[in-house]
C-alpha positions as a LaTeX table, in Angstrom:
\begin{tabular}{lrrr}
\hline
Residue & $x$ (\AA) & $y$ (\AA) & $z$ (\AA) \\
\hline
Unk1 & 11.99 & 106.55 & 11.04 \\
Unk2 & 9.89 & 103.49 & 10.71 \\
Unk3 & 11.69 & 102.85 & 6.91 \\
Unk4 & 15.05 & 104.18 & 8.19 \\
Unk5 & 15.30 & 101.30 & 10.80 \\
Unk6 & 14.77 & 98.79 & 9.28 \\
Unk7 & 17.16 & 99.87 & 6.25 \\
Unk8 & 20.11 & 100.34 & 8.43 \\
Unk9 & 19.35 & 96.90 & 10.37 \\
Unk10 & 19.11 & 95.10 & 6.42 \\
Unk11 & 22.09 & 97.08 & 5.28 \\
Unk12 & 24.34 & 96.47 & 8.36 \\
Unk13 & 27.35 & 94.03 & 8.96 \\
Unk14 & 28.31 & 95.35 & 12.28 \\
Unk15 & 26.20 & 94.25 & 15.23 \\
Unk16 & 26.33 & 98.01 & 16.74 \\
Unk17 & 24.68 & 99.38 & 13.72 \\
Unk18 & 22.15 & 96.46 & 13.42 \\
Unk19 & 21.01 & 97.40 & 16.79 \\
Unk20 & 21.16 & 101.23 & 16.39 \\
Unk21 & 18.71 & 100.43 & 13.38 \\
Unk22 & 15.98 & 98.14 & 15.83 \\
Unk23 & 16.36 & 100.83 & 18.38 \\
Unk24 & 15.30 & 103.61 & 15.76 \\
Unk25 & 12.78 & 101.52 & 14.50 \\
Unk26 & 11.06 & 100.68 & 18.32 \\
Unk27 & 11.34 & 104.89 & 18.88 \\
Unk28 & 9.59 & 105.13 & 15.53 \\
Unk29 & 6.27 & 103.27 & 16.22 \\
Unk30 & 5.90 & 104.27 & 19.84 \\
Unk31 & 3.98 & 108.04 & 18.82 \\
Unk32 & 2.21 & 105.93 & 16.31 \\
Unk33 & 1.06 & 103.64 & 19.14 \\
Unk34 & 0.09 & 106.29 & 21.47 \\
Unk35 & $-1.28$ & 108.82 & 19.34 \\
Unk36 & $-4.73$ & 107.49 & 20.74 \\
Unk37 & $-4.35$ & 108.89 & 24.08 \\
Unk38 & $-6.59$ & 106.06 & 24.95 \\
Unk39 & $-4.91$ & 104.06 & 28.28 \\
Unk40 & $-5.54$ & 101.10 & 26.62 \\
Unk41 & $-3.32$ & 102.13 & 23.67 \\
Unk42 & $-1.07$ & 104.18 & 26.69 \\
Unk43 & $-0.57$ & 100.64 & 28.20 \\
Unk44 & 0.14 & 98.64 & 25.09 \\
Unk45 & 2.49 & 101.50 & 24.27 \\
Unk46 & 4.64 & 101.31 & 27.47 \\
Unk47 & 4.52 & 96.72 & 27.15 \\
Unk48 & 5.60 & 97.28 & 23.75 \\
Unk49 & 8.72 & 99.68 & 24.70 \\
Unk50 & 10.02 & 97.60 & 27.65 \\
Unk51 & 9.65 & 94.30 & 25.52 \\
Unk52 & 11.55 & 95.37 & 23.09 \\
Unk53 & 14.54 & 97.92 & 25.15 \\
Unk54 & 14.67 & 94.74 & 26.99 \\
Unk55 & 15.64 & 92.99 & 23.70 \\
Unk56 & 17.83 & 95.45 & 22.14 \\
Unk57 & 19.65 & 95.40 & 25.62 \\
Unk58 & 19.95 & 91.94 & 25.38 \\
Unk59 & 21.15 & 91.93 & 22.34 \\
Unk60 & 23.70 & 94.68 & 22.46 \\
Unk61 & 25.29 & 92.96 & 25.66 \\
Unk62 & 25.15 & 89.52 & 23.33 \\
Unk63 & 26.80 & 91.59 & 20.38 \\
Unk64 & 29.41 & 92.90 & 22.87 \\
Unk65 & 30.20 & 89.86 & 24.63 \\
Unk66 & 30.92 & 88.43 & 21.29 \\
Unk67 & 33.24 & 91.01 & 20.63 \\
Unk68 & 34.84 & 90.73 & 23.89 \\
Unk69 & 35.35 & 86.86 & 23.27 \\
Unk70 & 35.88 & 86.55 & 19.48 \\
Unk71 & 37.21 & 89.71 & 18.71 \\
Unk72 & 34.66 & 90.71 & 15.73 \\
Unk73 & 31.53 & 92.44 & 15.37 \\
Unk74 & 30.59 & 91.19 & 12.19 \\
Unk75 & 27.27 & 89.46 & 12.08 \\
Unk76 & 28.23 & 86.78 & 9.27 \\
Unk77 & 31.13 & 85.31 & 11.46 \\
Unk78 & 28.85 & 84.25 & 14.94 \\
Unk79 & 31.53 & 81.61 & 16.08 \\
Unk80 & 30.95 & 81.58 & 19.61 \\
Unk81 & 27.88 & 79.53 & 21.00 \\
Unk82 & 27.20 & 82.20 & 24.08 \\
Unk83 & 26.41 & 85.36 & 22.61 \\
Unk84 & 24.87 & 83.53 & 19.57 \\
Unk85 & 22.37 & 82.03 & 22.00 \\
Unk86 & 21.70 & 85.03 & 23.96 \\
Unk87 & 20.86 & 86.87 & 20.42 \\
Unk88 & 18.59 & 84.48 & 18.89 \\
Unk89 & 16.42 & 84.60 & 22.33 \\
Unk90 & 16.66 & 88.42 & 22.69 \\
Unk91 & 15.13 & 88.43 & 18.47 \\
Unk92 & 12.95 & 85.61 & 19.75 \\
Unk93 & 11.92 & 88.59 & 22.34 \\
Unk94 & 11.58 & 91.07 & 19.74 \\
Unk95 & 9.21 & 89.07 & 16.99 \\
Unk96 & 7.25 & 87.29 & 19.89 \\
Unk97 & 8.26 & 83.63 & 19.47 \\
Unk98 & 6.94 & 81.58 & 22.29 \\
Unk99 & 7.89 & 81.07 & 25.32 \\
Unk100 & 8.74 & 85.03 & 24.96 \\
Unk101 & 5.35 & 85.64 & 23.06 \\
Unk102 & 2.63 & 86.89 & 25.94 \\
Unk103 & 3.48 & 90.66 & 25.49 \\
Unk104 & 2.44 & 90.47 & 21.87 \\
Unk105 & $-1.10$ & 89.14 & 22.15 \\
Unk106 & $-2.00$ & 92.18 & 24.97 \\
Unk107 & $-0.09$ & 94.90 & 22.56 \\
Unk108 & $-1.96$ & 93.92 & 19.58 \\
Unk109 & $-5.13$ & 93.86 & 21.54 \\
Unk110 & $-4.56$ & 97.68 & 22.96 \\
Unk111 & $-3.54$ & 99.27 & 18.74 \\
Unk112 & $-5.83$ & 100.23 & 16.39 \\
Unk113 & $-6.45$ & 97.98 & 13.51 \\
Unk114 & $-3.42$ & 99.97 & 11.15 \\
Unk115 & $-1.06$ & 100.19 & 13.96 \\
Unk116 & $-1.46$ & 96.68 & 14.18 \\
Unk117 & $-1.01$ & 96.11 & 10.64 \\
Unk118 & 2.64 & 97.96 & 11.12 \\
Unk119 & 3.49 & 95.68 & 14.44 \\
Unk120 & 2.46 & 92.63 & 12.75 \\
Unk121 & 4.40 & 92.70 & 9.47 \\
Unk122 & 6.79 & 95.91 & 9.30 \\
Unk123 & 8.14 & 95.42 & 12.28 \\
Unk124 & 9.24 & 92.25 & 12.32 \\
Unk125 & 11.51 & 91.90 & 9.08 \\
Unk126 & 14.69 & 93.89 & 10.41 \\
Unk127 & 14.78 & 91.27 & 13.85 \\
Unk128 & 13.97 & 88.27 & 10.97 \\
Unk129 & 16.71 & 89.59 & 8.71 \\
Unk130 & 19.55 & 88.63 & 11.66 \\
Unk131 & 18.24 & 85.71 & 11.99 \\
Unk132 & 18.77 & 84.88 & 8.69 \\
Unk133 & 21.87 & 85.67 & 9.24 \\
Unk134 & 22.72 & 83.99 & 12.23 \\
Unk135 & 21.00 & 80.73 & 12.00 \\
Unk136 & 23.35 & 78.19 & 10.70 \\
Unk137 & 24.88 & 78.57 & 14.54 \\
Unk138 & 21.56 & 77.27 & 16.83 \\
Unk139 & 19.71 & 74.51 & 15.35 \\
Unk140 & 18.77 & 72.84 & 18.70 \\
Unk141 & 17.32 & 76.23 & 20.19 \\
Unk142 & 15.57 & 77.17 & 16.92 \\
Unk143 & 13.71 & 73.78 & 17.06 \\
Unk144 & 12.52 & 74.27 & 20.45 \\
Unk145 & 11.73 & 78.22 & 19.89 \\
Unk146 & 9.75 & 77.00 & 16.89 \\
Unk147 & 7.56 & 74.02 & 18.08 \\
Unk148 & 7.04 & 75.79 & 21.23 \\
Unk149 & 5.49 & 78.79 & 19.03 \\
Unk150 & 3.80 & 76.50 & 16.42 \\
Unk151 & 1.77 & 75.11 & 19.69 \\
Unk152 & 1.00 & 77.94 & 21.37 \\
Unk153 & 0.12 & 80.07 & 18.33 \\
Unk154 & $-2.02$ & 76.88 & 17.74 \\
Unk155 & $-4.27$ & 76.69 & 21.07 \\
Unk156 & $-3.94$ & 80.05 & 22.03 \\
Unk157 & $-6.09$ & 81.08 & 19.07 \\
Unk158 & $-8.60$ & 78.51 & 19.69 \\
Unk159 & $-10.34$ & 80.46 & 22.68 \\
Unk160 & $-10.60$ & 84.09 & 21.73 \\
Unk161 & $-13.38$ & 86.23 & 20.48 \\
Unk162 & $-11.10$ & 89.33 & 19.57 \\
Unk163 & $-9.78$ & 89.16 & 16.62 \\
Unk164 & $-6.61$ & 90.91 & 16.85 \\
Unk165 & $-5.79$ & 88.59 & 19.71 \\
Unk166 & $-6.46$ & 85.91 & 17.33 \\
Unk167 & $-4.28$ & 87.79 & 14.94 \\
Unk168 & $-1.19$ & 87.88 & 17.49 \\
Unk169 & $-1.18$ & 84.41 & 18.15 \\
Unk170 & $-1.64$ & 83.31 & 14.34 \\
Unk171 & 1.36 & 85.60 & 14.05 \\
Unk172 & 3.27 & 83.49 & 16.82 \\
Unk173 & 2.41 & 80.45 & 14.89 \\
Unk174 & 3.72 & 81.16 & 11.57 \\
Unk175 & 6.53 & 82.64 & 12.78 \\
Unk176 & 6.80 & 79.19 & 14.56 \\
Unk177 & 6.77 & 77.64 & 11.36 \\
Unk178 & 9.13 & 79.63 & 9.94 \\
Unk179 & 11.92 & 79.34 & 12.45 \\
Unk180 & 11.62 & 75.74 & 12.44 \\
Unk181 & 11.77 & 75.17 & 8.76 \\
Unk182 & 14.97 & 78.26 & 8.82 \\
Unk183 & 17.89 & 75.99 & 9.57 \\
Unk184 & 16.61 & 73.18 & 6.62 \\
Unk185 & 15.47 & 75.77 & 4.04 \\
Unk186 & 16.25 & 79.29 & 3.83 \\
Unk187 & 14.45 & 79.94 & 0.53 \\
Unk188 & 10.96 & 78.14 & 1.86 \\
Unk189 & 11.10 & 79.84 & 5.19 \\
Unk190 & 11.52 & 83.55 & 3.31 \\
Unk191 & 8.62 & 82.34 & 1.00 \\
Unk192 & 6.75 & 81.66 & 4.31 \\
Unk193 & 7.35 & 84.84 & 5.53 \\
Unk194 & 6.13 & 86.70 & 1.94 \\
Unk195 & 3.06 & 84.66 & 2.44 \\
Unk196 & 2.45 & 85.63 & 5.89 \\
Unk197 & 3.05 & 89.40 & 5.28 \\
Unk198 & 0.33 & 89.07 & 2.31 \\
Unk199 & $-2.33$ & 87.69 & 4.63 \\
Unk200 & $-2.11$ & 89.49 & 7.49 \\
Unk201 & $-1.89$ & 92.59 & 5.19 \\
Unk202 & $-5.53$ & 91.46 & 3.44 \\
Unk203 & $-6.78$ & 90.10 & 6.65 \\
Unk204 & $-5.93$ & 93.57 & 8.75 \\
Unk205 & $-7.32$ & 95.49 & 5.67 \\
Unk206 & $-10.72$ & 93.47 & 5.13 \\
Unk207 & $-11.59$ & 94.23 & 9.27 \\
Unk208 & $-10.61$ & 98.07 & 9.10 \\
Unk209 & $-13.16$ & 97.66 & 6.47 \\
Unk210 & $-15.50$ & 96.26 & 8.06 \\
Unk211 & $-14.54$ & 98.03 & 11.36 \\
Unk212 & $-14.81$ & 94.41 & 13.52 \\
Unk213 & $-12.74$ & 93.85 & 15.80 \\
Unk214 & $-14.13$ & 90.61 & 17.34 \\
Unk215 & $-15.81$ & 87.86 & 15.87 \\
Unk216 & $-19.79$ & 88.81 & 16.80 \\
Unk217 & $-18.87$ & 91.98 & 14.08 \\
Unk218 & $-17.84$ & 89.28 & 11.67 \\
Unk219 & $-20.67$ & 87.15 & 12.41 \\
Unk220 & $-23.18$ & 89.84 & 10.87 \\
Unk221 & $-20.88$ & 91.79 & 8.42 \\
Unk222 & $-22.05$ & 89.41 & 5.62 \\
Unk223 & $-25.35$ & 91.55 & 5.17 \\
Unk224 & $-22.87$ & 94.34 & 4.26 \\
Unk225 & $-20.38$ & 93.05 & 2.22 \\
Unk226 & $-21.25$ & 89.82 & 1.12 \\
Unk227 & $-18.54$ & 89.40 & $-1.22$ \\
Unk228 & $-15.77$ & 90.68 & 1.37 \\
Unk229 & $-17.01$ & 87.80 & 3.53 \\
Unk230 & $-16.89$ & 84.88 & 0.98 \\
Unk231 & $-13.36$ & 86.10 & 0.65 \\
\hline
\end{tabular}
């Protein structure tokens, strides 16, 4: 389902089937967020959902509107400034830029350390694929969505002890980054993104190692694997 989603959102020119293919992927990763039965997973299970059905709303009424004004439901040809607007924020919504970002910190916190590998990589390349798409239309709002996230990704790291918090909001800052540097440099911003996904994938991988999951755990899992820790 997970794979399926985000094929049919990449493979798409039509706005319906781009958001037929983030809807499939949200219904995906919901059992693989609750399969816990833990009501801390329960709860970041049911932030996660209405975050994101509020998005895909968003952006279907955006997609509509469009074709209401314009005519056209392909996603190359985004002429009109309204529903171009109201999609960028409702994507913004979906990959946790800032100031749309505070569900993703308390989701991440409630997942498991692979589940949170999946929400923090997977999951956001079918909402960053549109964008790509649709930038060249925004520059002003991009600018502000990405400073915005670069600075709160920035301090809101600064003061946390769990590390998958810390994880969320690095996540918010280099997707700050890379919306800012979109409208200048397609090519950098997608080699941003590669980077990113190779990180977090080797940072998520070296705690579920190590089993921490806040920094105290970190602090003392040099006597176990030294050499994982110098990395």
């Amino acid at each position: 389902g997970l794979g399926l989603g985000t094929t049919i959102t990449f493979a798409s020119s039509h706005w319906l089937l781009a958001w037929m293919g983030l809807e499939m992927n949200t219904l995906a990763i919901i059992p693989i967020m609750a399969h816990l039965h833990h009501p801390r997973a329960v709860e970041a299970t049911t932030k996660y959902f209405l975050t994101q059905a509020t998005a895909a709303a968003m952006l279907l009424f955006a997609s509509t509107t469009n074709a209401w004004l314009t005519g056209q439901w392909d996603i190359q040809q985004m002429t009109h400034p309204l529903p171009v607007t109201m999609i960028t924020l409702a994507l913004a919504l979906k990959i946790g830029l800032a100031p749309v970002h505070s569900w993703l910190p308390e989701v991440l916190q409630g997942l498991d350390l692979t589940t949170g590998l999946i929400l923090s990589t997977w999951q956001k390349l079918a909402p960053f694929a549109l964008l790509l798409q649709i930038y060249p239309a925004n520059s002003t709002l991009l600018i502000i969505l990405g400073l915005l996230s670069t600075l709160v990704g920035g301090w809101g790291g600064l003061n946390q002890t769990q590390l998958r918090k810390i994880l969320a909001y690095s996540s918010i800052a280099h997707l700050g980054w890379m919306i800012l540097i979109l409208q200048f440099s397609p090519s950098l911003t997608l080699l941003a993104l590669l980077t990113y996904l190779v990180m977090t994938f080797s940072t998520f991988l070296v705690f579920k190692l190590n089993k921490s999951t806040n920094i105290n755990t970190l602090a003392i899992s040099w006597a176990k694997m030294p050499a994982l820790t110098s990395l």
